[in-house]
Amino acid sequence: MFGDPRHRTEDIRAADPLGADALLAAVPAMNARADTAALTVALRALVPDQDRAAQWSVAGALAAMRDLGILLGSLKRHGIQPLAAVPEALPVLELLGRRTDMVPRDTVHHYTTWNPPGRRRRSYTGHPTEARLQEAVRMVFPGLVAAIEDCSRVARLEPYDPGFASALDRVARHVRTMVDSIDLTVAQVPPEYFAVTLRPYFEEVEVAGRDYLGPAAAQVPLWLVDLTLWQCDRSDDAYDAFLAESLPYALPGWREFHARHRGGVSAVSKLSAAVSWERMDRLPPELVDSAAALGRVLRILKTFRARHLGLARKAYSDDLRLYEEGSGGAPVALLRSILDLTRENETMVRRAAVRHRPAGAPVGPAAA
C-alpha cells in the first residue's frame, strides 16, 4: 500500500499540471460574487488537451482532478451543472478517472490530503475556517493508513495469538486521531458555517448521466476499520447500503482491502467464539488481553461516533438545515445507527469476557 503513488502526497500537492495556481487563487472572489460566468470561463480555460493529459503521471492526474474539482463544486453551488456549461470537460474527467482508477470527479482526498497548504491552497471560500476544516480532515489520514495495515494483521490472527492484542492496540493508537480531529472541528468550525456556507459546495455533480458526490468528510473510510473489527459479519442493511455508495470514492488499494475482507470473520466474532469454547472460570491471559484491546478500539470508535453525531445534529438542525442528507449522501439517522452498532459490539466483547471471570476481577488492564 505504501508504494502506491496516491500516498506520495508531497508530489501530488506540489504538482500543478494545469498551471492553475493563479486562476484558482481568484475562485473565492468569484464565489463571493456568485460570478458563474467567470467560473465557467475559468473551467473552460483549465480543461487540458486530452493527448497532453494522457501523458501525466498518476500524481499529475490527481492534481489536475483536484484543480478542476474546485470549479465543478463552485459552479454547482451556484446552480450550474458544470458539464452542461463546459461539455468539453467530460472526456477529460473520464480520462483522469481512468488514469487514477478513481471516480471522474474530485473526492475528499483531492480536497484535503492532496491539496497544497499555504498560499497554494485550493479553496471555495478562502476563509480561515474552511482551511481549518480541511486540516482537521487531513490529519486523520496518516493514522488511518497505518490502522488499515494493522487491521490486515488482526484479520490473519486468532485471539489466542499475542499478536492479536498487540495489533489492536496499535489500531487504537492510530484511530485516536479521529477523536482529535472531531474535537478540533467542534472547537474551530461552527455548525452554522458548515451548514450554510460550505455544505452547498459539496453537492452532487452529474458526469455522463451519473451523479457523483462532492468531496465529503464522510468519504474518509473509517468503515475499513469497522470491516475487520465487526462489520464484515455483524452489519445491517442500512450500513451495507451506505458502504456500497461510499466504496467507489475510496482509493484503489482500499477497495481491494474491502474486497478481500468483506466475507471474512470479524474480530468480534472470533473473540466471541474463542470465549464460548472456554469452560474454565478464568479466561487464558491471551484472551483477556485480546478482549481488553478489542474493547479499547471499539470504545474509541464509539467516542468518535457520538461526537460526530452531536456535530451533525447541530449542522442539520431545523434552524440551519438546507439539505435532508449529509454531504456523504446519508441521513443523520444513519450516524445514530452506526453508533448503536458500534456500541452493541463493544458491549458484546465486554460481556463475553465478564462471563468468564470471578466477581470483582478486572478484564485486562483497561478495566483497572
Coordinates of C-alpha atoms in Angstrom, one line a residue:
M1 CA 0.0 0.0 0.0
F2 CA 2.8 2.4 0.9
G3 CA 4.3 2.1 -2.7
D4 CA 1.0 3.4 -4.1
P5 CA 1.7 6.8 -5.9
R6 CA -1.5 8.1 -4.3
H7 CA 0.3 8.0 -0.9
R8 CA 3.1 10.3 -2.2
T9 CA 1.2 13.3 -1.0
E10 CA 4.0 15.8 -1.3
D11 CA 4.4 15.0 -5.0
I12 CA 0.7 15.5 -5.6
R13 CA 0.5 18.7 -3.6
A14 CA 3.4 20.2 -5.5
A15 CA 2.1 19.3 -8.9
D16 CA 0.3 22.0 -11.0
P17 CA -0.1 20.4 -14.4
L18 CA -2.8 22.8 -15.5
G19 CA -0.9 25.9 -14.4
A20 CA -3.8 26.7 -12.2
D21 CA -2.2 28.4 -9.2
A22 CA -3.1 32.0 -10.2
L23 CA -6.5 31.3 -11.6
L24 CA -7.7 29.2 -8.6
A25 CA -6.5 31.9 -6.2
A26 CA -9.3 34.0 -7.7
V27 CA -12.0 31.4 -7.2
P28 CA -13.1 32.5 -3.7
A29 CA -13.7 36.0 -5.0
M30 CA -15.7 34.6 -7.9
N31 CA -17.8 32.5 -5.5
A32 CA -18.4 35.5 -3.2
R33 CA -19.9 37.3 -6.2
A34 CA -21.7 34.2 -7.5
D35 CA -20.0 35.0 -10.8
T36 CA -21.0 31.9 -12.7
A37 CA -19.8 33.5 -16.0
A38 CA -16.2 33.9 -14.6
L39 CA -16.3 30.4 -13.1
T40 CA -17.4 28.9 -16.4
V41 CA -14.6 30.7 -18.3
A42 CA -12.1 29.5 -15.6
L43 CA -13.2 25.9 -16.0
R44 CA -13.1 26.1 -19.8
A45 CA -9.6 27.7 -19.6
L46 CA -8.3 24.9 -17.5
V47 CA -9.6 21.9 -19.5
P48 CA -6.4 20.4 -21.0
D49 CA -5.9 18.7 -24.3
Q50 CA -6.6 15.0 -23.9
D51 CA -3.4 13.9 -25.5
R52 CA -1.4 16.0 -23.0
A53 CA -3.5 14.8 -20.1
A54 CA -2.9 11.2 -21.1
Q55 CA 0.9 11.7 -20.6
W56 CA 0.7 12.8 -17.0
S57 CA 1.8 10.7 -14.1
V58 CA -0.7 9.5 -11.6
A59 CA 0.4 12.3 -9.3
G60 CA -0.2 14.8 -12.1
A61 CA -3.6 13.4 -13.0
L62 CA -4.7 13.5 -9.3
A63 CA -3.6 17.2 -9.1
A64 CA -5.4 18.0 -12.3
M65 CA -8.6 16.4 -10.9
R66 CA -8.2 18.3 -7.7
D67 CA -8.0 21.6 -9.5
L68 CA -10.8 21.0 -11.9
G69 CA -12.9 19.8 -9.0
I70 CA -12.8 23.1 -7.2
L71 CA -14.5 24.7 -10.2
L72 CA -17.0 21.8 -10.5
G73 CA -18.2 22.3 -6.9
S74 CA -18.2 26.1 -7.3
L75 CA -20.4 26.1 -10.4
K76 CA -22.8 23.5 -8.9
R77 CA -23.1 25.5 -5.7
H78 CA -24.5 28.4 -7.8
G79 CA -27.0 26.2 -9.6
I80 CA -25.0 25.3 -12.7
Q81 CA -24.3 21.8 -13.9
P82 CA -20.7 22.2 -14.8
L83 CA -20.6 19.8 -17.7
A84 CA -23.7 21.3 -19.2
A85 CA -21.8 24.6 -19.2
V86 CA -18.5 23.2 -20.3
P87 CA -19.2 19.9 -22.1
E88 CA -15.6 19.6 -23.3
A89 CA -14.6 18.8 -19.8
L90 CA -16.4 15.5 -19.8
P91 CA -13.9 13.4 -21.7
V92 CA -11.0 14.8 -19.7
L93 CA -12.7 14.0 -16.4
E94 CA -13.4 10.4 -17.6
L95 CA -9.7 10.1 -18.8
L96 CA -8.4 11.4 -15.4
G97 CA -10.8 8.9 -13.6
R98 CA -9.4 6.0 -15.7
R99 CA -5.8 7.2 -15.3
T100 CA -6.1 7.4 -11.5
D101 CA -8.5 4.4 -11.1
M102 CA -11.0 6.7 -9.2
V103 CA -14.3 8.3 -9.8
P104 CA -14.4 11.0 -12.5
R105 CA -14.5 13.9 -10.1
D106 CA -12.7 15.2 -7.0
T107 CA -13.0 13.4 -3.7
V108 CA -12.2 14.2 -0.1
H109 CA -8.6 13.1 -0.8
H110 CA -8.2 15.8 -3.5
Y111 CA -9.8 18.4 -1.3
T112 CA -7.7 17.7 1.8
T113 CA -4.7 15.3 1.6
W114 CA -3.6 16.3 -1.9
N115 CA -4.4 20.0 -1.5
P116 CA -1.3 22.1 -1.1
P117 CA -1.1 24.1 2.1
G118 CA -0.4 27.8 2.4
R119 CA -0.8 30.3 -0.4
R120 CA -1.4 27.5 -3.0
R121 CA -4.4 26.0 -1.0
R122 CA -7.4 25.3 -3.3
S123 CA -10.4 26.7 -1.6
Y124 CA -14.1 27.5 -2.3
T125 CA -14.2 30.5 0.1
G126 CA -10.7 31.4 1.1
H127 CA -11.9 31.7 4.6
P128 CA -9.7 30.5 7.5
T129 CA -12.5 28.3 8.8
E130 CA -12.6 26.4 5.6
A131 CA -8.8 25.8 5.9
R132 CA -9.3 24.6 9.5
L133 CA -11.9 22.0 8.4
Q134 CA -9.5 20.8 5.6
E135 CA -6.7 20.4 8.1
A136 CA -9.0 18.6 10.6
V137 CA -9.8 16.1 7.9
R138 CA -6.3 15.9 6.5
M139 CA -4.8 15.0 9.9
V140 CA -6.7 11.6 10.1
F141 CA -5.2 10.0 7.0
P142 CA -1.7 9.0 8.2
G143 CA -3.2 7.2 11.2
L144 CA -5.9 5.7 9.1
V145 CA -3.4 4.3 6.6
A146 CA -1.5 2.7 9.5
A147 CA -4.7 1.4 11.2
I148 CA -5.8 -0.4 8.0
E149 CA -2.4 -2.1 7.8
D150 CA -2.8 -3.4 11.4
C151 CA -6.4 -4.4 10.7
S152 CA -5.0 -6.7 8.0
R153 CA -2.8 -8.3 10.7
V154 CA -5.8 -8.7 13.0
A155 CA -7.8 -10.4 10.2
R156 CA -5.0 -13.0 9.8
L157 CA -4.7 -13.8 13.6
E158 CA -6.7 -15.6 16.2
P159 CA -7.5 -14.1 19.7
Y160 CA -5.2 -16.7 21.4
D161 CA -2.2 -15.2 19.4
P162 CA -0.5 -12.4 21.5
G163 CA -0.1 -10.5 18.2
F164 CA -3.9 -10.1 18.0
A165 CA -4.0 -7.8 21.1
S166 CA -0.8 -6.0 20.0
A167 CA -2.2 -5.2 16.6
L168 CA -5.4 -4.0 18.1
D169 CA -3.5 -1.7 20.5
R170 CA -1.8 -0.2 17.5
V171 CA -5.1 0.3 15.8
A172 CA -6.4 2.1 18.9
R173 CA -3.4 4.5 18.9
H174 CA -3.9 5.2 15.2
V175 CA -7.7 5.8 15.2
R176 CA -7.5 8.1 18.2
T177 CA -6.6 10.8 15.7
M178 CA -10.3 10.6 14.6
V179 CA -11.3 11.8 18.0
D180 CA -8.7 14.5 17.9
S181 CA -10.0 15.6 14.5
I182 CA -13.6 15.8 15.5
D183 CA -12.7 17.7 18.7
L184 CA -10.7 20.2 16.5
T185 CA -13.7 20.5 14.2
V186 CA -16.1 21.2 17.1
A187 CA -13.7 23.8 18.5
Q188 CA -12.9 25.6 15.2
V189 CA -15.7 25.1 12.7
P190 CA -19.1 26.4 13.9
P191 CA -22.0 24.2 12.7
E192 CA -23.7 27.1 11.1
Y193 CA -20.6 27.9 9.0
F194 CA -20.5 24.4 7.6
A195 CA -24.3 24.1 7.1
V196 CA -24.8 27.5 5.4
T197 CA -21.5 28.4 3.8
L198 CA -19.6 25.2 3.0
R199 CA -22.1 22.4 2.6
P200 CA -23.6 23.9 -0.7
Y201 CA -20.2 23.4 -2.4
F202 CA -20.3 19.6 -1.8
E203 CA -23.4 18.9 -3.9
E204 CA -23.5 16.1 -6.4
V205 CA -22.3 16.8 -9.9
E206 CA -23.6 14.9 -12.9
V207 CA -20.9 13.2 -15.1
A208 CA -22.1 11.1 -18.1
G209 CA -25.6 10.7 -16.7
R210 CA -24.5 9.7 -13.2
D211 CA -24.4 11.8 -10.0
Y212 CA -21.1 11.9 -8.1
L213 CA -20.9 13.2 -4.5
G214 CA -18.6 16.1 -3.7
P215 CA -15.5 15.8 -1.5
A216 CA -17.3 15.0 1.7
A217 CA -15.6 14.1 5.0
A218 CA -17.9 11.0 5.1
Q219 CA -15.6 9.6 2.3
V220 CA -12.9 9.1 5.0
P221 CA -13.1 5.3 5.1
L222 CA -13.2 4.6 8.8
W223 CA -15.6 1.8 7.7
L224 CA -12.5 -0.2 6.6
V225 CA -11.6 -0.4 10.3
D226 CA -15.2 -1.4 11.1
L227 CA -14.9 -4.1 8.4
T228 CA -12.4 -6.2 10.1
L229 CA -13.4 -5.5 13.7
W230 CA -17.1 -6.2 13.3
Q231 CA -18.9 -5.1 10.2
C232 CA -18.0 -7.9 7.8
D233 CA -20.3 -10.3 9.6
R234 CA -22.3 -8.2 12.0
S235 CA -23.7 -5.3 9.9
D236 CA -27.2 -4.2 8.9
D237 CA -28.8 -3.3 5.6
A238 CA -28.6 0.4 6.1
Y239 CA -24.9 0.4 6.8
D240 CA -24.3 -2.0 3.9
A241 CA -26.2 0.3 1.5
F242 CA -24.1 3.2 2.7
L243 CA -20.9 1.3 2.1
A244 CA -22.0 0.3 -1.4
E245 CA -22.4 4.0 -2.2
S246 CA -19.2 5.0 -0.5
L247 CA -16.8 2.3 -1.9
P248 CA -16.3 3.9 -5.3
Y249 CA -14.8 7.1 -3.7
A250 CA -12.1 5.1 -1.8
L251 CA -8.5 4.7 -3.0
P252 CA -8.0 1.6 -5.3
G253 CA -5.9 -0.2 -2.6
W254 CA -8.7 0.4 -0.1
R255 CA -11.3 -1.0 -2.4
E256 CA -9.1 -4.1 -2.8
F257 CA -8.9 -4.3 1.0
H258 CA -12.7 -4.3 1.2
A259 CA -13.0 -7.0 -1.4
R260 CA -10.5 -9.2 0.5
H261 CA -12.1 -8.9 3.9
R262 CA -15.9 -8.4 3.2
G263 CA -16.7 -12.1 3.5
G264 CA -14.4 -12.7 6.5
V265 CA -14.9 -13.4 10.1
S266 CA -14.7 -10.3 12.3
A267 CA -12.5 -9.8 15.3
V268 CA -15.6 -9.6 17.5
S269 CA -16.9 -12.9 16.1
K270 CA -13.5 -14.6 16.5
L271 CA -13.2 -13.4 20.1
S272 CA -16.8 -14.4 20.9
A273 CA -16.2 -17.9 19.5
A274 CA -13.0 -18.3 21.4
V275 CA -14.6 -17.3 24.7
S276 CA -17.5 -19.6 24.2
W277 CA -15.2 -22.6 23.9
E278 CA -13.7 -21.9 27.3
R279 CA -15.1 -23.9 30.2
M280 CA -12.9 -22.6 33.0
D281 CA -13.8 -19.8 35.4
R282 CA -11.0 -17.6 34.3
L283 CA -10.0 -16.9 30.7
P284 CA -6.5 -17.6 29.5
P285 CA -4.4 -14.4 29.7
E286 CA -4.1 -14.2 25.9
L287 CA -7.9 -14.0 25.6
V288 CA -8.1 -11.5 28.4
D289 CA -5.6 -9.2 26.6
S290 CA -7.4 -9.6 23.3
A291 CA -10.8 -8.8 24.8
A292 CA -9.3 -5.7 26.5
A293 CA -7.6 -4.5 23.4
L294 CA -10.6 -5.0 21.2
G295 CA -12.8 -3.2 23.7
R296 CA -10.4 -0.3 23.7
V297 CA -10.6 0.2 20.0
L298 CA -14.4 -0.1 20.0
R299 CA -14.7 2.5 22.8
I300 CA -12.6 4.9 20.8
L301 CA -14.8 4.4 17.7
K302 CA -17.8 4.8 19.9
T303 CA -16.5 8.1 21.3
F304 CA -15.8 9.4 17.8
R305 CA -19.2 8.5 16.5
A306 CA -21.0 10.0 19.5
R307 CA -19.2 13.3 18.9
H308 CA -19.7 13.2 15.2
L309 CA -23.4 12.6 15.7
G310 CA -23.7 15.6 18.0
L311 CA -21.9 17.8 15.5
A312 CA -24.1 16.6 12.6
R313 CA -27.3 17.1 14.6
K314 CA -26.3 20.8 15.1
A315 CA -25.3 21.3 11.4
Y316 CA -28.5 19.7 10.2
S317 CA -30.9 21.0 12.8
D318 CA -34.2 22.5 11.7
D319 CA -32.8 26.0 12.2
L320 CA -29.8 25.5 9.9
R321 CA -30.7 22.6 7.6
L322 CA -30.5 23.3 3.8
Y323 CA -30.3 19.6 2.9
E324 CA -32.0 16.4 4.1
E325 CA -28.9 14.3 3.8
G326 CA -25.3 14.8 4.8
S327 CA -22.6 15.6 2.3
G328 CA -21.7 11.9 2.2
G329 CA -25.2 11.1 0.9
A330 CA -26.6 9.6 4.1
P331 CA -29.1 11.0 6.6
V332 CA -28.1 11.9 10.1
A333 CA -30.2 8.9 11.3
L334 CA -27.6 6.6 9.8
L335 CA -24.9 8.0 12.1
R336 CA -27.1 7.1 15.0
S337 CA -27.5 3.6 13.6
I338 CA -23.7 3.1 13.2
L339 CA -23.1 4.4 16.7
D340 CA -25.6 1.9 18.0
L341 CA -23.9 -1.0 16.1
T342 CA -20.5 0.0 17.4
R343 CA -21.9 0.2 21.0
E344 CA -23.6 -3.2 20.7
N345 CA -20.3 -4.8 19.6
E346 CA -18.3 -3.1 22.3
T347 CA -20.9 -4.4 24.9
M348 CA -20.8 -7.9 23.4
V349 CA -17.0 -8.0 23.8
R350 CA -17.2 -6.7 27.4
R351 CA -19.9 -9.2 28.4
A352 CA -18.2 -12.1 26.8
A353 CA -15.1 -11.7 28.9
V354 CA -17.1 -10.8 32.1
R355 CA -18.9 -14.2 31.9
H356 CA -15.6 -15.9 32.5
R357 CA -14.0 -14.1 35.4
P358 CA -14.6 -14.1 39.1
A359 CA -16.8 -11.4 40.5
G360 CA -14.8 -8.2 41.0
A361 CA -11.9 -9.2 38.9
P362 CA -10.9 -6.8 36.1
V363 CA -10.9 -7.7 32.4
G364 CA -7.4 -6.8 31.4
P365 CA -5.5 -3.5 32.1
A366 CA -8.3 -1.3 30.5
A367 CA -10.7 -2.2 33.3
A368 CA -8.2 -1.3 36.1

